[in-house]
Structure formats: C-alpha cells, structure tokens
Amino acid sequence: MPSAGPRPGQRRRAGSHGGAVRYRRSDGAAAAPGRFLVTDIERRQVSAPVPAGWDYAPAPEARDVVTIEERYGLFVGGEFVEPRSGDWYTTISPASEEPLAEVAQAGEDDVGVAVAAAREAFENGWPALPPSERAKYLFRIARILQERSREFAVLESLNGGKPIKESRDVDLPLAAAHFFYYAGWADKLEYAFPNRRPRPIGVAGQIIPWNFPLLMLAWKIAPALACGNTVVLKPAETTPLTALLFCDVLRQAELPPGVVNIVTGDGRTGAALVEADVDKIAFTGSTEVGKAIQRRVAGSGKRLTLELGGKAANVIFDDCALDQAVEGIVNGIYFNQGHVCCAGSRLLVQESIYEDVVAKLKRRMGTLRVGDPLDKNTDVGAINSRAQLDRIRELVRAGEEEGAEVYQPPCRLPERGYWFAPTVFTNVAQSYRIAQEEIFGPVLSVLTFRTPDEAVEKANNTPYGLSAGIWTEKGSRILWMAERLRAGVIWANTYNRFDPASPFGGYKESGFGREGGRHGLEPYLEFE
Ligand code: NAD
C-alpha cells in the first residue's frame, strides 16, 4: 500500500541521529543531522499572532460623503425659508452628543404657510397632471434615492444612531423601493379600485417618528403623491436631517413647488399641523399621542390613520429550527436597538425547550457588537435620545424590582453618547410592566407556554396588536396560530421582513389604517 506523504505542516520523523531527531525538509530532502527544521507553513504559523478572539478591526464608513449645512430652514413651496417663529434648535448625533446642525422650530404661522403652499399646489395642477406624469416624478425620486443612498445612509446613522449596515441595507433600499412601488400604482388607480372612481383627498398632514426617519417619510409621501394629494410632513425632532436632505432630492427631481413641504419642530409643531387646514392626518408614533390626535380630529371631518406602538409576541415552538429561531429572536429585538414598533419584544418559548433557547440566546448576545453606528461591523448602535434612554432605564429598573431576572452580555459601552447594552429578562410574569408596556429599546422579556392555546392567549394578552412571529416546522400550526393572533402582521420562521407590496398596520391600540401595498392607497383616496 503506498504510504501517504506528509500532509502540509505535518512533521515527519525520518530517523534518529545521536539522540537528536532529524526532520525532513518541506521539499522532501533530509535536513542536516542534529538540526531542527520546520516546514514553511509551520514557520508561518509560528510567526502569526495567536488570535485571542474574533474581534473585528474598526471599519468606519466615511463621513465626508455627506455635507451637513450649519442651518436648515423650513421647506415650503419648493424652497428653504426662515421660520416666522424665529426659533431654532440644535440636532445632535446621539452616539457622540456632537451638534450636527441648527434646525427650525416651526410655529403655528409657519405650519399655516406650509399648508397654504400645499393647498395651492393641489388646486393648481398636481392632481390634474396625467397620472403617468405623477408616476415619472416618483420614479425619479426613487432613482435619485438609490444613486445617493450612501450619503443618506451615513446621515441617517449620524443623526439617528442606527448601525450603518442597517441604514445602508434596510432603510435606504426599502425607502427607494417604496417610491418605485407607488410610482407603479399612480396611473393604475382605476384598476386598483374598479368601478369606484378614486379621487385624491387634498392636503395631507403627515407626522412621523424617529426610528426609521427616511423610511417612514417614504411610507407617507409615496402613496399620498401617487394618489394625487399634496403634503406637509413633519419629521421627528431628533431626526430631521434626512428629511431635509430629501428636499434636495425633490428639487433634483424637479417636483413642482408646494407638492411636498417639510416643517421641522417638536410636538408643538405636530399639534399645529393637526389643527391646520388639512384634509387628512397620517400619524406614526406613540399610542399616547395617537389618542390625543384622535380626540382633536374627532368631528372635524379630517380623515385619520394611526400607526402606533406594539408589544409583539415572538412564539417559539419546540419543533422549530432552533438556531434559525435564535437568529430571528435577535433580529426581532436587537435590530435598530429595539426602536421598532413591531419588535418581537415578548418572547414566548415552549417550556420543553426553554433552557436550550435561553442558553443559545445568551451565547449569541455575547457576539453582538455594540458601538459606533458608522462602523460597518456594528450590530447595535446608539439609543436615539437621552429621553428614550431614560425611559428604557426606568422600565428595566421596574422589571428588576418586580422580580424578573436580568442578563446583559459583557460589553464595553462608549463613554459619550446614549447607550444601552442588549438585555434579556427571564422569570417574567405577564403582569409585569416589561411584559405589558412598549420599551422601545434593546430589551427582551421571556415568558413560557405549554400548549398552542396557551401561546395564543398569552400572545394576545396586551392592549397592542401590531405584529407577531411564529417559529415551527408545521405549516398547519402556522395557519392555525395566524388565524387566532390579533396582530396586523405575522411572520412565520422569520422576523422583521418588509416589502412595499405588503400592507402594514395594527389592531387595537396599535392603531388603524394600513401602509404599503394596494391597501396603502385607500387612506389617500375618496370614492364615489
Ligand atoms: P411620539 O408619539 O412621541 O412622536 C411621534 C411624532 O409625533 C413626532 O414627530 C413628534 O414630534 C410628534 N408629536 C408629539 N406630540 C405631538 C402632538 N401632541 N401632536 C402631534 N404630533 C406630536 O413617538 P416617538 O417617540 O417619536 O416614536 C416612537 C413611537 O412610534 C413608538 O410608540 C412606536 O411604536 C411608534 N411607531 C409606530 C410605527 C407603526 O407603524 N405602527 C412605526 C414606527 C414607530
């Protein structure tokens, strides 16, 4: 039998010589007696540093792809104007607390002027354009967003604190996809709603939150424009910069002036927009503010859609693919620091696999990299604001006081900025605040169940009803669960997947109305 030659790097004993061992060289020749030689490969191994772990070297995205102005006025009638209020505030980077720009705090008058500009654009031509012309503008916006996506992604991460890999791979592609998708509907509304003669409503006032600033803007503006409406949009006070950069895209696309107006400011600006002469309010934000808006709008004849908070159950059955499920759990709660309305913040695990799931989850949490949002390796970025960090801390304290067991993997948080380590609570009772209230941070509460009926009952035991996840290999069980879960969106064997063609929205205190898909056109249309 032919003998196998030496494998690379393998030392082969060639014989003894006077007590010293002789080794064959890598080219097969015998080494001089009494000398120790190693193969090339061995030599390389010896000189290479021994890896102590799997740490990544920093890989920061370049900041200079985006130019940030010192000051931004309000975008009204196609140009930036100084606020009549004369008020300004500073927007910062939550990762470093470094000031980024001065932004206008719009007052009632400013909102009135923006609404008047939108009204004029509505009455003077936007809805009268051939629908295929409207579509052209939307296609242009989509293409420009794609072309400038790096610039937008960097700005989104700078101003909001989310990891660049998320703004680059999720927020930007989805925002562009939304414009592409609704561009396609603009000249097909008659087909979308046959025999119903759809007509635009008029001026839409749109108010959005800070967790997906550009994406929420796209969810609001794209369907409104496709249906022939004009808009006044108010971004969240902590993340106005991508909405302001978007004004540049509108100019590049040569969108007629006044069709889109952007007013910045805090809740007072939002409240002024709700009171203004608009025909519809589209709001995404907290349930508390949503309820207040609903009260203000009642009896005014204004149309209203509310996309509010959530406390989703992510349900793990014992027949699921466990490692995939653990990835889904991590994606469900630690994506975007848990600042996600549909985050899988309540984990329901079947009792028989509880120990395994928790052990695997803790191990996986140890590999999450928390830090600089602009670093391409970062998994968990900065908390969006001091106020949000305080809220997360308060709820985590409440969880500990109520008796839940808290775990955080060892990780070093940056000294400046707003940070919170990925956290998991076990021994959680359904009545605890951490199992009932939306934390909107990287904090997971784990509960258990024995039977599918119990899983449904626990999953539905919250005032919210936005989303849910099911992990099982049985298709029949997925369907059985999906019929019973009171949630607007249900993912099976995946989590946090979005597509512009798929409607998104809630039940119960998660609001009403749908965004995305054909359903997302309806709130912007009247029918005969
Ligand atoms: P928030 O309600 O405090 O603010 C949302 C927006 O409303 C901001 O632009 C804010 O300036 C404005 N606002 C505040 N007070 C107002 C008032 N009185 N009148 C009018 N506007 C006012 O919420 P937030 O903290 O920015 O966002 C987090 C919340 O948003 C979470 O509850 C989250 O679940 C929810 N959210 C829901 C969805 C969804 O699609 N259902 C998506 C993203 C976020």
Coordinates of C-alpha atoms and ligand atoms in Angstrom, one line a residue:
M1 CA 0.0 0.0 0.0
P2 CA 1.5 3.3 -1.0
S3 CA 2.2 5.4 2.1
A4 CA 0.5 8.8 2.3
G5 CA 3.1 11.5 2.0
P6 CA 3.4 14.1 4.7
R7 CA 0.4 16.4 4.9
P8 CA 1.2 20.1 4.8
G9 CA 2.5 21.3 8.1
Q10 CA 2.8 17.7 9.4
R11 CA 6.2 16.9 10.9
R12 CA 7.5 13.5 9.9
R13 CA 10.0 11.6 11.8
A14 CA 12.8 10.5 9.5
G15 CA 15.0 8.7 11.9
S16 CA 17.3 9.4 14.9
H17 CA 20.7 10.6 14.9
G18 CA 22.8 10.6 18.0
G19 CA 19.9 11.4 20.3
A20 CA 18.8 14.3 18.1
V21 CA 15.8 14.0 15.9
R22 CA 16.2 14.5 12.2
Y23 CA 13.4 16.0 10.2
R24 CA 12.7 16.1 6.5
R25 CA 12.5 19.5 4.9
S26 CA 9.4 20.6 3.1
D27 CA 10.9 19.8 -0.3
G28 CA 11.4 16.2 0.9
A29 CA 15.2 16.4 1.3
A30 CA 16.6 15.3 4.6
A31 CA 17.8 18.1 6.9
A32 CA 21.3 18.1 8.2
P33 CA 21.7 15.8 11.1
G34 CA 21.1 17.3 14.5
R35 CA 19.2 20.3 13.2
F36 CA 15.5 21.0 13.7
L37 CA 13.8 22.4 10.6
V38 CA 10.1 23.2 10.2
T39 CA 8.2 23.5 7.1
D40 CA 7.3 26.8 5.5
I41 CA 3.7 26.5 6.7
E42 CA 4.8 25.7 10.2
R43 CA 7.1 28.7 10.2
R44 CA 4.2 31.0 9.2
Q45 CA 2.0 29.5 11.9
V46 CA 4.7 30.2 14.5
S47 CA 5.2 33.9 13.4
A48 CA 1.4 34.6 13.1
P49 CA -0.1 36.1 16.3
V50 CA -2.4 33.7 18.0
P51 CA -6.0 35.0 17.7
A52 CA -7.4 35.6 21.2
G53 CA -11.0 36.0 19.9
W54 CA -12.9 37.1 16.8
D55 CA -12.7 40.8 17.3
Y56 CA -13.0 43.0 14.2
A57 CA -10.8 45.9 13.4
P58 CA -12.7 49.2 13.2
A59 CA -14.3 49.7 9.7
P60 CA -15.8 53.2 9.8
E61 CA -17.8 54.5 6.9
A62 CA -16.5 57.8 5.6
R63 CA -18.5 60.7 6.9
D64 CA -17.4 63.1 4.2
V65 CA -19.8 61.7 1.6
V66 CA -22.5 63.9 3.1
T67 CA -22.4 67.7 3.6
I68 CA -24.4 69.0 6.5
E69 CA -25.4 72.6 6.4
E70 CA -25.0 74.7 9.5
R71 CA -28.7 75.7 9.5
Y72 CA -31.8 74.4 7.9
G73 CA -35.0 76.5 7.4
L74 CA -38.4 75.1 6.5
F75 CA -39.0 73.6 3.1
V76 CA -42.1 75.4 1.8
G77 CA -43.2 76.0 -1.8
G78 CA -40.1 74.4 -3.2
E79 CA -37.5 76.4 -1.2
F80 CA -36.0 76.8 2.2
V81 CA -37.4 79.7 4.2
E82 CA -36.6 81.2 7.6
P83 CA -39.1 80.3 10.2
R84 CA -41.5 83.1 11.1
S85 CA -41.3 81.8 14.7
G86 CA -37.7 82.8 14.8
D87 CA -37.0 79.7 16.8
W88 CA -34.2 77.2 16.2
Y89 CA -32.9 74.2 17.9
T90 CA -29.8 72.0 17.6
T91 CA -29.9 68.5 16.3
I92 CA -27.2 66.2 17.5
S93 CA -25.6 62.8 17.0
P94 CA -26.8 60.5 19.8
A95 CA -23.6 58.4 19.5
S96 CA -21.4 61.3 20.5
E97 CA -23.7 64.1 21.6
E98 CA -21.9 66.2 19.0
P99 CA -24.1 69.0 17.5
L100 CA -24.8 68.5 13.8
A101 CA -26.9 71.4 12.7
E102 CA -29.4 74.1 13.6
V103 CA -33.0 73.3 12.6
A104 CA -36.1 75.5 12.6
Q105 CA -38.8 75.0 15.2
A106 CA -41.9 75.8 13.1
G107 CA -44.7 77.7 14.9
E108 CA -48.4 77.8 14.0
D109 CA -47.9 80.5 11.4
D110 CA -45.1 78.5 9.7
V111 CA -47.3 75.5 9.6
G112 CA -50.2 77.6 8.1
V113 CA -47.9 78.9 5.4
A114 CA -46.7 75.4 4.5
V115 CA -50.3 74.1 4.4
A116 CA -51.3 77.1 2.1
A117 CA -48.4 76.2 -0.2
A118 CA -49.6 72.6 -0.3
R119 CA -53.2 73.7 -0.9
E120 CA -52.1 75.9 -3.8
A121 CA -50.2 73.1 -5.4
F122 CA -53.2 70.8 -5.0
E123 CA -55.6 73.3 -6.6
N124 CA -53.2 74.4 -9.3
G125 CA -52.3 71.3 -11.1
W126 CA -50.8 68.3 -9.2
P127 CA -53.9 66.1 -9.2
A128 CA -54.8 67.3 -12.7
L129 CA -51.5 66.1 -14.2
P130 CA -51.8 62.9 -16.2
P131 CA -51.2 60.1 -13.7
S132 CA -48.3 58.8 -15.7
E133 CA -46.6 62.2 -15.3
R134 CA -47.0 61.9 -11.5
A135 CA -45.5 58.4 -11.8
K136 CA -42.5 59.9 -13.5
Y137 CA -41.7 62.1 -10.6
L138 CA -42.0 59.2 -8.2
F139 CA -39.7 57.1 -10.3
R140 CA -37.2 59.9 -10.4
I141 CA -37.2 60.3 -6.7
A142 CA -36.7 56.5 -6.3
R143 CA -33.8 56.5 -8.7
I144 CA -32.1 59.6 -7.0
L145 CA -32.5 57.9 -3.6
Q146 CA -30.7 54.9 -5.0
E147 CA -28.0 57.0 -6.5
R148 CA -27.5 59.0 -3.3
S149 CA -28.1 56.1 -0.9
R150 CA -24.6 56.1 0.6
E151 CA -25.0 59.8 1.5
F152 CA -28.4 59.2 3.0
A153 CA -27.3 56.1 4.9
V154 CA -24.4 58.0 6.6
L155 CA -26.7 60.9 7.5
E156 CA -29.4 58.6 8.9
S157 CA -26.8 56.8 11.1
L158 CA -25.2 60.0 12.2
N159 CA -28.4 61.7 13.2
G160 CA -30.4 58.7 14.5
G161 CA -27.7 56.4 15.9
K162 CA -28.6 53.2 14.0
P163 CA -25.9 51.0 12.6
I164 CA -24.7 51.9 9.1
K165 CA -25.2 48.4 7.9
E166 CA -28.9 48.7 8.7
S167 CA -29.4 52.2 7.2
R168 CA -27.4 51.0 4.2
D169 CA -29.0 47.6 3.7
V170 CA -32.5 48.1 5.1
D171 CA -33.7 51.8 5.4
L172 CA -32.4 53.1 2.1
P173 CA -33.3 50.2 -0.2
L174 CA -36.7 50.0 1.3
A175 CA -37.3 53.7 1.0
A176 CA -36.4 53.7 -2.7
A177 CA -38.5 50.5 -3.2
H178 CA -41.5 52.3 -1.7
F179 CA -41.3 55.1 -4.2
F180 CA -40.8 52.6 -7.1
Y181 CA -43.8 50.6 -5.9
Y182 CA -46.2 53.5 -5.6
A183 CA -44.9 55.1 -8.8
G184 CA -46.3 51.9 -10.4
W185 CA -49.8 52.5 -9.0
A186 CA -50.1 56.2 -9.9
D187 CA -51.6 55.5 -13.3
K188 CA -53.5 52.3 -12.3
L189 CA -55.8 53.6 -9.6
E190 CA -58.9 52.8 -11.7
Y191 CA -57.6 49.2 -11.9
A192 CA -56.8 49.1 -8.2
F193 CA -60.3 50.1 -7.3
P194 CA -62.5 49.1 -10.3
N195 CA -65.9 51.0 -10.6
R196 CA -65.2 53.1 -7.6
R197 CA -63.8 56.3 -9.3
P198 CA -60.9 57.1 -6.9
R199 CA -60.1 60.7 -6.3
P200 CA -57.4 62.4 -4.2
I201 CA -58.4 63.8 -0.9
G202 CA -56.4 67.1 -0.9
V203 CA -53.7 68.2 1.5
A204 CA -52.3 65.5 3.9
G205 CA -50.6 66.4 7.1
Q206 CA -48.1 63.7 8.0
I207 CA -46.3 63.2 11.3
I208 CA -43.5 60.6 11.7
P209 CA -41.3 59.2 14.4
W210 CA -37.5 58.9 14.8
N211 CA -36.9 55.2 14.5
F212 CA -36.9 55.0 10.7
P213 CA -36.8 58.6 9.6
L214 CA -36.4 58.3 5.9
L215 CA -38.3 55.1 5.6
M216 CA -41.3 56.5 7.4
L217 CA -41.2 59.5 5.2
A218 CA -41.3 57.3 2.1
W219 CA -44.2 55.3 3.6
K220 CA -46.1 58.5 3.9
I221 CA -45.1 60.6 0.9
A222 CA -45.1 57.9 -1.8
P223 CA -48.7 56.8 -1.6
A224 CA -50.0 60.3 -1.0
L225 CA -48.4 61.7 -4.1
A226 CA -49.2 58.6 -6.2
C227 CA -52.9 59.3 -5.5
G228 CA -52.6 63.0 -6.4
N229 CA -52.5 64.6 -3.0
T230 CA -50.0 67.2 -1.8
V231 CA -48.4 67.0 1.7
V232 CA -46.9 68.8 4.6
L233 CA -44.7 66.4 6.5
K234 CA -43.2 66.9 10.0
P235 CA -40.2 64.7 10.8
A236 CA -39.4 63.8 14.5
E237 CA -37.5 66.5 16.3
T238 CA -34.5 64.3 17.0
T239 CA -34.0 63.1 13.4
P240 CA -34.9 65.8 10.9
L241 CA -31.7 65.7 8.7
T242 CA -32.6 63.0 6.2
A243 CA -36.0 64.6 5.6
L244 CA -34.2 67.9 5.0
L245 CA -31.7 66.3 2.6
F246 CA -34.7 64.7 0.9
C247 CA -35.8 68.3 -0.1
D248 CA -32.7 68.4 -2.3
V249 CA -33.9 65.2 -4.0
L250 CA -37.2 66.8 -4.6
R251 CA -35.5 69.7 -6.3
Q252 CA -33.3 67.4 -8.3
A253 CA -36.4 65.5 -9.4
E254 CA -38.0 68.9 -10.3
L255 CA -41.1 68.1 -8.4
P256 CA -43.5 71.1 -8.7
P257 CA -43.2 73.5 -5.8
G258 CA -45.6 73.0 -2.9
V259 CA -46.4 69.4 -3.6
V260 CA -44.2 68.3 -0.7
N261 CA -43.4 70.7 2.2
I262 CA -41.3 69.8 5.2
V263 CA -41.8 71.6 8.5
T264 CA -39.5 70.7 11.4
G265 CA -40.1 71.0 15.1
D266 CA -41.3 69.1 18.2
G267 CA -44.7 68.0 19.3
R268 CA -46.0 71.6 19.2
T269 CA -45.4 71.7 15.5
G270 CA -47.1 68.4 15.2
A271 CA -50.1 69.7 17.2
A272 CA -50.3 72.8 15.0
L273 CA -50.3 70.6 11.9
V274 CA -53.2 68.5 13.3
E275 CA -55.2 71.8 13.9
A276 CA -54.3 73.3 10.5
D277 CA -56.5 73.3 7.3
V278 CA -55.6 69.9 6.1
D279 CA -57.9 67.2 4.8
K280 CA -56.1 64.2 6.3
I281 CA -53.8 63.4 9.1
A282 CA -51.4 60.4 8.8
F283 CA -49.6 59.8 12.1
T284 CA -47.0 57.3 13.1
G285 CA -45.8 57.5 16.7
S286 CA -46.8 56.6 20.2
T287 CA -50.2 55.4 21.2
E288 CA -50.5 58.2 23.8
V289 CA -50.0 60.9 21.2
G290 CA -52.1 59.0 18.7
K291 CA -55.1 59.0 21.1
A292 CA -54.6 62.8 21.7
I293 CA -54.7 63.4 17.9
Q294 CA -57.8 61.2 17.5
R295 CA -59.6 63.4 20.1
R296 CA -58.5 66.6 18.4
V297 CA -59.6 65.4 14.9
A298 CA -62.9 64.0 16.1
G299 CA -65.8 65.8 14.4
S300 CA -63.6 67.9 12.2
G301 CA -64.2 65.8 9.1
K302 CA -60.5 65.2 8.6
R303 CA -59.5 61.7 7.6
L304 CA -57.2 59.9 10.0
T305 CA -54.8 57.0 10.0
L306 CA -52.8 56.0 13.1
E307 CA -49.8 53.7 13.1
L308 CA -49.0 53.3 16.8
G309 CA -47.0 51.2 19.3
G310 CA -46.6 47.5 19.7
K311 CA -45.6 44.7 22.1
A312 CA -45.2 41.8 19.7
A313 CA -45.1 38.1 20.8
N314 CA -42.4 36.1 19.1
V315 CA -43.6 32.5 19.6
I316 CA -41.1 29.6 19.6
F317 CA -42.4 26.1 19.3
D318 CA -40.3 23.1 20.3
D319 CA -40.2 21.7 16.7
C320 CA -38.6 24.8 15.2
A321 CA -35.2 25.1 13.7
L322 CA -33.6 26.3 16.9
D323 CA -30.5 28.1 15.6
Q324 CA -32.6 29.9 13.0
A325 CA -35.1 30.8 15.6
V326 CA -32.4 32.3 17.8
E327 CA -31.3 34.4 14.9
G328 CA -34.9 35.5 14.5
I329 CA -35.2 36.4 18.2
V330 CA -32.0 38.5 18.0
N331 CA -33.1 40.2 14.8
G332 CA -36.6 40.7 16.3
I333 CA -35.5 42.6 19.3
Y334 CA -31.9 44.0 18.8
F335 CA -32.4 45.3 15.2
N336 CA -32.3 49.1 15.3
Q337 CA -31.6 48.9 19.1
G338 CA -35.2 47.7 19.6
H339 CA -36.6 51.0 18.4
V340 CA -39.0 49.2 16.2
C341 CA -42.8 49.4 16.6
C342 CA -43.1 45.7 15.6
A343 CA -40.1 44.5 17.6
G344 CA -40.5 40.9 18.9
S345 CA -40.1 42.2 22.5
R346 CA -42.1 39.4 24.2
L347 CA -40.5 36.0 23.6
L348 CA -42.9 33.1 24.2
V349 CA -40.9 29.9 24.4
Q350 CA -42.4 26.4 24.7
E351 CA -41.5 25.1 28.1
S352 CA -39.7 21.9 26.8
I353 CA -37.0 23.9 25.0
Y354 CA -36.8 26.9 27.4
E355 CA -33.4 26.1 28.8
D356 CA -31.9 25.5 25.4
V357 CA -33.3 28.6 23.8
V358 CA -32.2 30.9 26.7
A359 CA -28.7 29.4 26.7
K360 CA -28.3 29.8 22.9
L361 CA -29.7 33.3 23.1
K362 CA -27.3 34.4 25.8
R363 CA -24.4 32.9 23.9
R364 CA -25.5 34.7 20.7
M365 CA -25.9 38.0 22.6
G366 CA -22.3 37.8 23.6
T367 CA -21.3 38.1 20.0
L368 CA -23.3 41.3 19.3
R369 CA -21.0 44.3 18.7
V370 CA -22.3 47.5 20.3
G371 CA -20.8 50.8 19.4
D372 CA -20.1 53.4 16.7
P373 CA -23.1 53.5 14.3
L374 CA -20.8 54.4 11.4
D375 CA -18.7 51.3 11.9
K376 CA -19.7 48.6 9.3
N377 CA -19.3 45.9 11.9
T378 CA -21.6 47.4 14.5
D379 CA -24.7 45.4 15.3
V380 CA -26.3 47.6 17.9
G381 CA -25.9 51.3 17.7
A382 CA -26.8 54.3 20.0
I383 CA -30.1 54.9 21.7
N384 CA -31.8 57.7 19.8
S385 CA -32.1 60.3 22.6
R386 CA -31.5 61.0 26.2
A387 CA -35.3 60.9 26.8
Q388 CA -35.5 57.4 25.2
L389 CA -32.5 56.2 27.2
D390 CA -34.2 57.4 30.4
R391 CA -37.4 55.6 29.5
I392 CA -35.6 52.3 28.8
R393 CA -33.7 52.6 32.1
E394 CA -36.9 53.2 34.0
L395 CA -38.6 50.2 32.6
V396 CA -35.6 47.9 33.1
R397 CA -35.5 49.1 36.8
A398 CA -39.2 48.3 37.1
G399 CA -38.5 44.8 35.7
E400 CA -35.8 44.2 38.3
E401 CA -38.0 45.5 41.1
E402 CA -40.9 43.3 40.0
G403 CA -38.7 40.3 40.3
A404 CA -37.6 39.4 36.8
E405 CA -34.0 38.2 36.3
V406 CA -31.9 40.4 34.1
Y407 CA -29.0 39.4 31.8
Q408 CA -26.6 41.5 29.8
P409 CA -23.6 40.1 28.0
P410 CA -20.3 41.7 28.9
C411 CA -19.7 44.6 26.6
R412 CA -17.9 47.9 26.9
L413 CA -20.1 50.9 26.1
P414 CA -18.7 54.2 24.8
E415 CA -18.3 56.9 27.4
R416 CA -20.1 59.6 25.5
G417 CA -23.5 59.4 23.9
Y418 CA -26.5 57.3 24.7
W419 CA -26.1 53.6 25.0
F420 CA -27.8 50.6 26.4
A421 CA -26.5 47.0 26.3
P422 CA -28.6 44.2 24.8
T423 CA -30.7 42.9 27.6
V424 CA -32.9 39.9 28.3
F425 CA -35.3 39.3 31.2
T426 CA -36.2 35.8 32.3
N427 CA -38.7 34.8 35.1
V428 CA -41.2 37.4 33.7
A429 CA -44.8 37.3 34.7
Q430 CA -47.4 38.5 32.2
S431 CA -48.5 41.3 34.6
Y432 CA -45.0 42.9 34.8
R433 CA -44.6 46.3 33.1
I434 CA -41.8 44.9 31.0
A435 CA -44.3 42.3 29.6
Q436 CA -47.1 44.9 29.0
E437 CA -45.5 48.2 28.1
E438 CA -43.6 49.1 25.0
I439 CA -39.9 49.6 26.0
F440 CA -38.7 50.6 22.5
G441 CA -35.2 49.6 23.4
P442 CA -32.9 46.5 23.2
V443 CA -34.8 44.7 26.0
L444 CA -36.4 41.3 25.6
S445 CA -38.8 39.7 28.1
V446 CA -39.0 35.9 28.0
L447 CA -42.2 34.0 29.0
T448 CA -43.1 30.4 28.6
F449 CA -46.1 28.3 27.4
R450 CA -47.1 24.7 27.2
T451 CA -49.8 24.4 24.5
P452 CA -50.6 26.3 21.4
D453 CA -53.8 27.6 23.0
E454 CA -51.8 29.0 25.9
A455 CA -49.4 30.6 23.4
V456 CA -52.3 32.3 21.6
E457 CA -53.9 33.5 24.9
K458 CA -50.6 35.0 26.2
A459 CA -49.6 36.5 22.8
N460 CA -53.0 38.3 22.6
N461 CA -52.8 39.5 26.3
T462 CA -51.7 43.0 25.5
P463 CA -53.5 46.2 24.5
Y464 CA -51.5 46.3 21.3
G465 CA -51.8 44.2 18.1
L466 CA -49.2 45.2 15.6
S467 CA -47.2 42.1 14.8
A468 CA -46.2 38.6 15.9
G469 CA -43.8 35.8 15.0
I470 CA -44.3 32.1 14.8
W471 CA -41.4 29.6 14.7
T472 CA -42.4 26.0 13.9
E473 CA -41.8 23.4 11.2
K474 CA -45.6 22.7 10.9
G475 CA -47.4 24.7 8.2
S476 CA -50.7 23.8 9.7
R477 CA -49.7 25.2 13.0
I478 CA -48.6 28.4 11.4
L479 CA -52.0 28.9 9.8
W480 CA -53.8 27.8 13.0
M481 CA -51.9 30.4 15.0
A482 CA -52.1 33.2 12.4
E483 CA -55.9 32.9 12.4
R484 CA -56.0 33.4 16.1
L485 CA -53.3 36.0 16.8
R486 CA -54.7 39.6 16.9
A487 CA -51.9 41.2 15.0
G488 CA -51.7 43.1 11.8
V489 CA -48.5 41.5 10.6
I490 CA -47.5 37.9 11.3
W491 CA -44.1 36.5 10.3
A492 CA -43.5 32.7 10.1
N493 CA -40.0 31.4 10.6
T494 CA -38.6 34.9 10.0
Y495 CA -39.0 38.3 11.6
N496 CA -38.9 42.0 10.7
R497 CA -39.3 41.4 6.9
F498 CA -40.7 44.3 5.0
D499 CA -41.8 44.7 1.4
P500 CA -43.6 47.7 -0.1
A501 CA -46.2 45.4 -1.6
S502 CA -47.2 44.1 1.8
P503 CA -49.7 46.1 3.9
F504 CA -48.6 47.0 7.4
G505 CA -50.7 48.3 10.3
G506 CA -52.3 47.4 13.6
Y507 CA -55.3 46.2 15.6
K508 CA -56.4 47.6 19.0
E509 CA -54.1 50.2 20.5
S510 CA -51.6 49.8 17.6
G511 CA -53.9 52.0 15.5
F512 CA -55.9 51.7 12.3
G513 CA -55.2 52.1 8.6
R514 CA -52.7 50.3 6.5
E515 CA -49.5 51.5 4.9
G516 CA -47.9 49.5 2.0
G517 CA -49.5 47.5 -0.7
R518 CA -52.7 48.4 -2.5
H519 CA -54.3 48.9 0.9
G520 CA -51.9 51.8 1.5
L521 CA -53.6 53.7 -1.3
E522 CA -57.0 53.8 0.2
P523 CA -56.3 56.2 3.0
Y524 CA -55.3 58.8 0.4
L525 CA -58.4 58.4 -1.8
E526 CA -62.0 59.3 -1.9
F527 CA -64.5 57.1 -3.7
E528 CA -67.8 58.0 -5.4
Ligands
NAD1 P1 -44.2 60.3 19.6 O1 -45.6 60.0 19.6 O2 -43.6 60.9 20.8 O3 -43.8 61.2 18.4 C1 -44.1 60.9 17.1 C2 -44.2 62.2 16.3 O4 -45.3 62.9 16.8 C3 -43.0 63.1 16.4 O5 -42.8 63.7 15.2 C4 -43.5 64.1 17.4 O6 -42.8 65.4 17.3 C5 -44.9 64.2 17.1 N1 -45.8 64.7 18.2 C6 -45.5 64.6 19.6 N2 -46.5 65.2 20.2 C7 -47.5 65.5 19.3 C8 -48.8 66.1 19.4 N3 -49.3 66.4 20.6 N4 -49.5 66.3 18.3 C9 -48.9 66.0 17.1 N5 -47.7 65.5 16.9 C10 -47.0 65.2 18.1 O7 -43.5 58.9 19.3 P2 -41.9 58.7 19.1 O8 -41.3 58.5 20.5 O9 -41.3 59.6 18.2 O10 -41.9 57.3 18.3 C11 -42.0 56.1 19.0 C12 -43.3 55.5 18.9 O11 -43.7 55.4 17.5 C13 -43.4 54.2 19.4 O12 -44.5 54.0 20.2 C14 -43.5 53.3 18.2 O13 -44.1 52.0 18.4 C15 -44.3 54.1 17.3 N6 -44.1 53.7 15.9 C16 -45.1 53.0 15.2 C17 -45.0 52.6 13.9 C18 -46.1 51.9 13.2 O14 -46.0 51.8 12.0 N7 -47.1 51.4 13.9 C19 -43.8 52.8 13.3 C20 -42.7 53.5 13.9 C21 -42.9 53.9 15.2

